[in-house]
Amino acid sequence: MHASASADACEDSSISRDSHAHVVPARAAQQPQGVREVFATLWAIEQSMLLGMTNDGPLPNTTAPFDFEKLLLSVKEQGVQTIFVSFMWKLQQPTPRGGFNFRVMDYIQKIVCAQGFKLAVVLDTDATPPWVAKRFPDGVMTDVLNLTRGTASFNHIFALELAHSWQDAVLARLAANDASCIHSIQPTFNNQYETKYTQERDAPQDYSPAAAMAFREYVKHVHGGLAHWNKRWGTGFNAWEAVVPPKFYQHGEHYNSTMTDLFYWDWQHFRQIQQHSVYEGCCQRIAAHGFRCIMHFPEVFTSGDAIYGSGSVFTLAASPWLDYIIIDSNFVTVSRQPNDVRVVQLLLSAMKPFNKPIYFEGAFEEIKDPELHRRAMELTAASGAYGMGFTNWLSRVNHTTFFRDTLSGLTHAPAGGPAVAILTPYRSFLAYKGAPFANQKTRELAANDAQQDLLFACLDVLEKELPSLDGLQIFGVPTMLLPVLQTFEQVWYVEPDVLLSGDASTIARIKERAGALGVPLRSCVKKKAPAIVLPECCPSM
């Protein structure tokens, strides 16, 4: 139903959901072989501080540190053909009754499109106007410590309606100005412009009254008897109104404190369902305006997945309403230590099974070493990514030469390495919350991510056995591997410490079918004990 509705929504639009012909090709001399598109990102904070763009100042601003038109010309000459920008809700609708101020957005669209670029737009809903909290005091996100910072909660139906009204207004304006210039639209409710729950002050969100009510309604829909849930959770709630989500924190002593707590797992399940529903709904609105939807995912397969609600990455990647996928890294661990650059291979290989155009984006706010970013781009080209991009680069690199220096000579097209799969069920990563302490007394965080390191260890094994990892695919969703198992020469299993029952049964079927097909299935890492299997509360997505 979704697929046909999606096609109908865009049937008469200037951008077809079934074709990528609207993408402007880069110059052949600058284009890395096998990579179709290069983008550069300019966030709203850079637009105002470094480009001098404000709704009440001169456009263009001659006193700003950078000249926007000259900047665009410079990066275009180096092979960039898509500009990613973000627009803040609070800047475009500062008052509830004053209408929308699209002055800066109109200017950016006009200049970017006039220079022959495609424009990709981020709708920054995290930048919520202060008046929303005044209108709906219970409509903003509240963290586990009962602290807020004014961001609209997408669990609050009336706050979400206000956000949707702004999104619709932006989409209509972009379409009216020049629909053919728009590459794609990204919805976000996160302060890092990524598709995840936000978090603050060492505590995950959202624990607002609206989130608690939505959680209650969801579990009541699954099973209406409170006694059923009290028995499952080991709780003693005497009325539905008393049910509140279980509290959990990130890092340190809370790293795996709820690994086998079914109350915790049911809350995680709800968070994923809710986040998926909201973001997919935004993509549907984007399609209704004739545009394509793109989503920017954070690093996956980390111990932070539980905090960020990153399980929805995989269900959204499979959604027929999502057209493009961006997966990114800032190349540091949670404790701000340099990460293994092969994280690029992990992230891109994990998105391959979804068969959609995939981009890798490197961020500069932590690691500015041009050689590291050069290596990341080499791995991107080798992994067969559709495109590559850069963010947080303005003022951090020499933009007049950086893109040329980084992109030139990247001739490594996928070499057609052997078809190899790694099976690592993503939902098991939700057992962990941040990083453990390396030192309990000093509360120093561990240098590396214990979960991600399991996959790096698996890469170590495969690099010794295979001539190339170009044919590698990582399956975080076991049910996606089962029907294509026969297409792989070998499968490697990263067995977790905990498995949800649905994944456990699918993996048992994978092992049985691999044996029947004669496909070697081996473990990457030796385990002392089999995974703990937890009974799921609800139907899996």
XYZ file of C-alpha atoms in Angstrom, residues 3-537:
535
model
C 4.633 1.848 -2.397
C 1.624 2.593 -4.601
C 0.582 5.572 -2.487
C 4.125 6.913 -2.687
C 4.119 6.690 -6.468
C 0.701 8.345 -6.700
C 1.779 11.205 -4.428
C 4.570 12.156 -6.825
C 3.037 11.125 -10.150
C 2.616 14.679 -11.347
C 5.578 16.227 -9.559
C 8.711 17.544 -11.194
C 10.742 14.902 -9.366
C 9.926 11.245 -9.911
C 10.437 8.797 -7.056
C 11.491 6.137 -9.586
C 14.321 8.031 -11.224
C 17.495 9.796 -10.149
C 17.859 11.604 -13.462
C 17.479 14.982 -11.788
C 20.890 14.670 -10.124
C 23.471 16.905 -11.768
C 26.620 14.893 -12.633
C 29.942 16.223 -11.435
C 32.708 16.965 -13.873
C 34.330 13.747 -14.974
C 37.772 14.994 -13.990
C 36.660 15.593 -10.424
C 34.307 12.668 -9.941
C 35.691 9.665 -8.063
C 35.147 6.587 -10.180
C 31.938 4.821 -9.274
C 30.660 7.746 -7.137
C 27.798 9.670 -8.690
C 27.411 12.648 -6.389
C 29.379 14.850 -3.979
C 27.701 17.217 -1.535
C 28.794 19.834 0.970
C 26.756 20.794 4.019
C 26.193 24.285 5.430
C 24.230 24.285 8.685
C 22.041 27.144 9.876
C 24.606 28.224 12.445
C 27.183 28.624 9.652
C 24.695 30.507 7.515
C 24.218 33.123 10.223
C 27.675 33.329 11.810
C 29.997 32.719 8.847
C 27.873 33.840 5.908
C 26.071 36.669 7.706
C 22.586 35.562 6.650
C 19.872 36.819 8.963
C 16.249 37.666 8.413
C 16.843 41.341 9.155
C 20.325 41.960 7.721
C 21.595 42.728 4.207
C 21.679 39.911 1.668
C 24.381 39.394 0.681
C 26.231 40.557 3.770
C 29.453 42.235 2.646
C 30.985 42.149 6.157
C 30.556 38.391 6.721
C 33.695 36.222 6.968
C 32.754 34.388 3.759
C 31.128 35.475 0.505
C 28.369 32.974 -0.252
C 28.425 33.229 -4.039
C 32.225 33.002 -4.240
C 32.152 30.073 -1.832
C 29.700 28.210 -4.037
C 31.742 28.875 -7.156
C 34.878 27.595 -5.467
C 33.404 24.281 -4.333
C 31.611 23.786 -7.670
C 34.910 24.019 -9.520
C 36.206 21.240 -7.271
C 33.454 18.742 -8.087
C 30.734 19.458 -5.532
C 27.291 19.540 -7.110
C 24.800 19.427 -4.235
C 24.586 21.881 -1.343
C 22.960 20.688 1.879
C 21.493 23.444 4.069
C 19.360 23.488 7.194
C 16.585 25.869 8.157
C 15.470 26.420 11.744
C 11.820 26.441 12.707
C 12.393 29.127 15.368
C 13.982 31.517 12.858
C 11.269 31.065 10.254
C 8.334 31.296 12.674
C 9.511 33.407 15.611
C 5.953 34.305 16.668
C 2.728 32.289 16.426
C 0.776 34.993 14.616
C 3.350 36.743 12.466
C 3.389 34.256 9.613
C 6.588 32.744 8.235
C 9.808 34.542 7.356
C 11.433 32.783 4.400
C 13.746 35.641 3.435
C 17.022 33.756 4.015
C 15.689 30.510 2.563
C 14.478 32.267 -0.594
C 17.875 33.899 -1.025
C 19.793 30.648 -0.544
C 17.550 28.744 -2.948
C 17.853 31.462 -5.563
C 21.660 31.649 -5.428
C 22.298 27.913 -5.136
C 19.958 27.055 -7.991
C 21.242 29.862 -10.202
C 24.745 28.428 -9.960
C 23.581 25.038 -11.206
C 23.654 23.155 -7.901
C 20.971 20.931 -6.471
C 19.704 22.020 -3.054
C 19.082 19.490 -0.279
C 17.187 20.882 2.696
C 17.102 19.889 6.360
C 13.972 20.837 8.294
C 15.389 21.528 11.765
C 12.425 20.969 14.047
C 14.681 20.663 17.082
C 15.095 24.441 16.854
C 11.612 24.927 18.288
C 10.248 28.483 18.704
C 9.949 29.408 22.420
C 6.265 30.178 21.994
C 5.490 26.486 21.455
C 6.460 25.673 25.049
C 4.354 28.587 26.288
C 1.339 27.339 24.372
C 1.885 23.705 25.376
C 4.013 23.467 28.547
C 3.648 19.675 28.373
C 4.541 19.634 24.679
C 8.316 19.784 25.010
C 10.751 16.944 25.571
C 11.679 16.078 29.129
C 14.715 13.965 29.927
C 15.022 11.237 32.515
C 16.108 13.827 35.104
C 12.935 15.860 34.428
C 14.901 18.624 32.724
C 13.779 20.329 29.526
C 15.219 22.723 26.979
C 12.157 23.679 24.966
C 12.337 21.238 22.060
C 8.939 20.092 20.820
C 8.130 16.499 21.692
C 6.947 14.525 18.698
C 4.974 12.422 21.187
C 2.712 15.424 21.839
C 0.068 15.486 19.115
C -0.575 19.232 19.211
C 3.122 20.185 19.267
C 3.649 17.817 16.344
C 0.779 19.452 14.463
C 2.512 22.821 14.825
C 5.738 21.327 13.509
C 3.907 19.802 10.565
C 2.303 23.139 9.721
C 5.731 24.748 9.530
C 7.128 21.860 7.472
C 4.239 22.108 5.007
C 4.789 25.841 4.661
C 8.492 25.346 3.902
C 7.805 22.604 1.377
C 5.160 24.649 -0.414
C 7.523 27.650 -0.595
C 10.426 25.602 -1.970
C 8.140 24.070 -4.585
C 6.748 27.442 -5.623
C 10.219 28.986 -5.953
C 11.898 26.204 -7.972
C 10.890 22.594 -7.413
C 13.268 21.253 -10.075
C 16.277 22.533 -8.122
C 15.458 20.593 -4.947
C 17.428 17.383 -4.537
C 15.694 16.077 -1.406
C 14.288 17.024 1.979
C 15.390 15.724 5.378
C 13.125 15.875 8.436
C 14.810 15.953 11.819
C 13.858 16.377 15.470
C 17.440 16.098 16.700
C 20.022 18.696 17.623
C 22.669 16.961 15.517
C 20.393 16.897 12.469
C 20.276 13.130 12.616
C 17.382 10.678 12.714
C 17.363 9.807 16.394
C 16.019 10.822 19.769
C 17.892 13.726 21.274
C 19.622 13.518 24.623
C 21.058 15.999 27.080
C 22.776 16.249 30.447
C 23.849 12.611 30.384
C 20.247 11.427 30.128
C 18.155 10.123 27.236
C 14.889 11.631 26.093
C 11.857 11.686 25.796
C 10.277 11.170 29.248
C 7.640 13.863 28.889
C 4.038 13.275 30.046
C 3.090 12.915 26.386
C 5.675 10.175 25.885
C 4.497 8.327 28.993
C 0.878 8.520 27.818
C 1.784 7.299 24.326
C 3.708 4.397 25.867
C 0.711 3.425 28.014
C -1.641 3.548 25.053
C 0.697 1.416 22.970
C 1.090 -1.407 25.489
C -2.658 -1.298 26.261
C -3.276 -1.839 22.551
C -0.985 -4.881 22.596
C -2.608 -6.342 25.736
C -5.280 -4.549 27.711
C -4.695 -6.231 31.038
C -2.505 -4.364 33.491
C -1.941 -7.592 35.428
C -0.278 -9.039 32.317
C 2.283 -6.244 32.236
C 2.894 -6.206 35.985
C 3.720 -9.901 35.778
C 5.988 -9.403 32.766
C 7.759 -6.380 34.206
C 7.858 -7.422 37.847
C 6.058 -4.196 38.758
C 3.069 -3.386 40.952
C 1.205 -0.598 39.135
C -2.315 -0.343 40.532
C -3.778 1.695 37.652
C -2.861 2.515 34.070
C -2.418 6.177 34.989
C 0.397 5.151 37.334
C 2.430 3.452 34.596
C 5.552 5.434 33.718
C 8.428 4.298 31.499
C 11.482 2.748 33.184
C 14.327 5.182 33.749
C 17.722 4.512 32.289
C 20.869 6.578 31.951
C 23.893 6.601 29.737
C 27.508 5.653 30.407
C 29.360 4.155 33.300
C 27.609 1.953 35.817
C 24.432 1.955 33.709
C 26.194 0.508 30.655
C 24.358 -2.854 30.760
C 22.344 -2.508 33.958
C 19.053 -3.363 32.255
C 20.270 -5.997 29.803
C 17.623 -8.570 30.806
C 14.940 -6.212 32.161
C 11.812 -6.806 30.062
C 10.303 -3.477 31.145
C 13.341 -1.749 29.645
C 13.084 -3.749 26.402
C 9.400 -2.984 25.982
C 10.127 0.728 26.426
C 12.849 0.449 23.792
C 10.438 -1.288 21.453
C 7.914 1.534 21.871
C 10.568 4.194 21.272
C 11.547 2.553 18.010
C 7.938 2.162 16.842
C 7.132 5.763 17.709
C 10.234 7.241 16.138
C 9.718 5.238 12.970
C 6.097 6.364 12.716
C 6.896 10.053 13.140
C 9.804 10.157 10.690
C 8.025 8.056 8.094
C 5.038 10.373 8.425
C 7.314 13.303 7.638
C 8.570 11.515 4.523
C 4.975 11.018 3.434
C 4.343 14.751 3.768
C 7.494 15.440 1.752
C 6.310 13.075 -0.996
C 2.906 14.776 -1.046
C 4.675 18.021 -1.984
C 6.498 16.275 -4.843
C 9.893 15.905 -3.189
C 12.127 13.039 -2.196
C 12.986 12.188 1.381
C 16.522 11.723 2.632
C 17.588 10.775 6.152
C 20.861 11.307 7.892
C 21.694 8.407 10.205
C 24.312 8.445 12.975
C 26.823 5.671 13.510
C 25.074 2.370 14.173
C 26.204 -0.811 15.942
C 27.501 1.141 18.916
C 26.803 1.118 22.613
C 25.004 4.421 22.182
C 22.194 2.920 20.106
C 19.982 2.521 23.177
C 20.376 6.201 24.023
C 19.673 7.484 20.556
C 16.904 5.024 19.708
C 18.948 4.055 16.670
C 17.024 0.851 16.067
C 14.663 2.844 13.871
C 17.547 3.407 11.448
C 16.994 -0.073 10.082
C 13.218 0.011 9.839
C 13.296 3.476 8.247
C 15.980 2.386 5.781
C 13.530 -0.283 4.612
C 10.622 2.165 4.332
C 9.260 2.772 0.803
C 8.933 6.439 1.738
C 12.686 6.934 2.212
C 14.523 7.607 -1.049
C 18.134 8.290 0.001
C 20.275 7.292 2.956
C 23.156 9.261 4.477
C 25.321 7.477 7.026
C 27.965 9.524 8.774
C 30.864 9.514 11.199
C 32.897 12.106 13.044
C 35.632 9.469 13.492
C 35.746 9.539 17.272
C 34.486 7.216 19.982
C 32.066 8.309 22.683
C 35.051 9.284 24.840
C 36.343 11.503 22.017
C 39.228 9.201 21.121
C 40.104 8.710 17.433
C 38.132 5.860 15.940
C 39.171 3.226 13.425
C 38.592 4.734 9.978
C 37.187 1.393 8.849
C 33.961 2.511 10.486
C 33.200 3.730 6.949
C 33.138 0.122 5.739
C 30.925 -0.942 8.620
C 28.371 1.800 8.072
C 28.135 1.540 4.302
C 28.081 -2.262 4.316
C 25.201 -2.164 6.825
C 23.116 -0.032 4.444
C 23.767 -2.086 1.290
C 20.986 -4.643 1.901
C 18.368 -1.898 1.621
C 19.205 -1.311 -2.049
C 18.896 2.464 -1.986
C 21.306 5.239 -2.932
C 23.705 5.553 0.014
C 26.021 8.425 0.866
C 28.813 8.591 3.372
C 29.380 11.941 5.083
C 32.547 12.810 6.967
C 32.364 15.407 9.738
C 35.144 17.790 10.741
C 34.140 19.011 14.194
C 36.413 16.478 15.935
C 39.035 15.172 13.485
C 40.402 17.662 10.961
C 43.247 15.505 9.605
C 42.917 15.684 5.794
C 44.667 12.341 5.403
C 42.035 10.604 7.527
C 39.263 12.121 5.446
C 41.101 11.144 2.289
C 41.247 7.545 3.513
C 37.557 7.685 4.436
C 36.718 8.793 0.897
C 38.826 5.970 -0.562
C 36.838 3.485 1.512
C 33.615 5.179 0.418
C 34.500 4.801 -3.250
C 35.602 1.197 -2.716
C 32.335 0.351 -0.956
C 30.279 1.358 -3.974
C 28.504 4.283 -2.323
C 26.220 6.391 -4.491
C 27.768 9.591 -3.174
C 29.908 11.248 -0.553
C 29.716 14.444 1.427
C 31.372 16.683 3.984
C 30.028 18.647 6.927
C 31.447 21.137 9.457
C 34.108 22.048 6.921
C 33.552 25.779 6.495
C 36.271 27.612 8.503
C 37.927 24.273 9.399
C 39.585 23.522 6.060
C 40.890 25.527 3.140
C 37.721 25.331 1.075
C 39.456 26.600 -2.069
C 41.586 23.467 -2.338
C 40.242 20.874 0.112
C 37.604 19.210 -2.064
C 39.948 18.946 -5.045
C 42.775 17.554 -2.934
C 40.503 15.050 -1.210
C 38.562 13.855 -4.246
C 41.204 13.832 -6.962
C 42.616 10.450 -7.891
C 39.983 8.406 -6.097
C 39.785 5.877 -8.909
C 38.961 2.814 -6.842
C 35.684 1.478 -8.177
C 34.244 -1.604 -6.465
C 36.433 -4.529 -7.544
C 33.718 -7.132 -7.222
C 35.119 -8.906 -4.195
C 33.517 -12.156 -3.036
C 29.967 -11.879 -1.754
C 30.340 -12.156 2.002
C 27.817 -11.361 4.736
C 28.237 -10.447 8.381
C 25.208 -11.150 10.558
C 24.958 -8.919 13.619
C 21.390 -8.329 14.889
C 21.057 -4.613 15.490
C 18.475 -4.897 18.268
C 21.006 -6.575 20.544
C 23.008 -3.360 20.577
C 20.115 -1.726 22.425
C 21.219 -3.645 25.527
C 23.974 -1.088 26.104
C 23.868 2.585 26.960
C 26.944 4.578 26.088
C 30.372 3.515 27.240
C 31.484 1.676 30.375
C 33.885 3.340 32.788
C 37.537 2.581 32.255
C 38.133 3.745 35.820
C 35.334 3.633 38.394
C 37.042 6.086 40.739
C 37.785 8.785 38.174
C 34.673 7.968 36.077
C 36.835 8.026 32.980
C 35.028 6.501 30.026
C 36.449 3.576 28.088
C 38.498 4.706 25.105
C 36.733 2.528 22.551
C 33.233 1.283 21.974
C 33.060 -2.295 23.176
C 30.250 -3.194 20.768
C 31.674 -1.578 17.657
C 35.025 -3.215 18.393
C 33.414 -6.631 17.889
C 32.762 -5.682 14.287
C 36.264 -4.318 13.828
C 37.563 -7.652 15.119
C 35.387 -9.370 12.531
C 36.851 -7.159 9.805
C 40.326 -8.194 10.984
C 39.393 -11.838 10.383
C 37.867 -11.181 6.970
C 40.776 -9.037 5.790
C 43.108 -11.990 6.374
C 40.843 -14.426 4.544
C 39.591 -12.370 1.581
C 41.322 -10.523 -1.262
C 38.795 -7.682 -1.010
C 35.936 -6.515 1.206
C 34.204 -4.735 -1.677
C 31.506 -7.419 -1.750
C 30.795 -7.231 1.975
C 27.258 -6.696 3.253
C 26.368 -6.443 6.936
C 22.924 -7.648 7.947
C 21.554 -6.030 11.074
C 18.108 -7.455 10.329
C 18.292 -11.272 10.339
C 15.044 -11.679 8.382
C 16.637 -9.783 5.473
C 19.496 -12.288 5.229
C 17.338 -15.417 5.225
C 15.819 -15.103 1.701
C 19.142 -14.098 0.051
C 21.408 -16.488 1.920
C 22.185 -18.488 -1.215
C 23.753 -15.429 -2.888
C 26.691 -15.348 -0.443
C 29.830 -17.418 -0.539
C 30.191 -17.305 3.230
C 28.496 -15.781 6.273
C 30.117 -14.640 9.505
C 28.097 -14.308 12.694
C 28.857 -11.769 15.411
C 26.976 -13.420 18.240
C 25.724 -10.960 20.872
C 25.260 -11.488 24.592
C 21.495 -11.005 24.343
C 18.951 -11.808 21.633
C 15.297 -10.959 21.354
C 13.182 -14.031 20.669
C 12.245 -13.050 17.116
C 15.885 -12.677 16.120
C 16.824 -15.904 17.906
C 14.300 -17.929 15.918
C 15.344 -16.328 12.613
C 19.028 -16.984 13.292
C 18.233 -20.625 14.037
C 16.549 -20.825 10.620
C 19.539 -19.129 8.987
C 21.897 -21.699 10.474
C 19.665 -24.549 9.305
C 19.291 -23.150 5.793
C 23.014 -22.360 5.503
C 23.757 -25.992 6.281
C 21.305 -27.183 3.643
C 22.769 -24.816 1.045
C 26.352 -25.569 1.933
C 27.069 -21.924 2.722
C 29.806 -21.728 5.368
C 28.547 -19.940 8.490
C 31.224 -19.173 11.048
C 31.550 -17.093 14.200
C 33.789 -14.038 14.111
C 34.415 -13.944 17.849
C 34.556 -16.860 20.238
C 31.880 -16.672 22.926
C 32.057 -18.209 26.397
C 28.296 -18.682 26.601
C 25.355 -18.625 24.177
C 23.241 -15.508 23.899
C 20.500 -14.901 26.460
C 17.131 -15.058 24.667
C 14.470 -12.607 25.854
C 10.767 -13.041 25.009
C 9.455 -10.100 22.995
C 6.371 -8.246 24.083
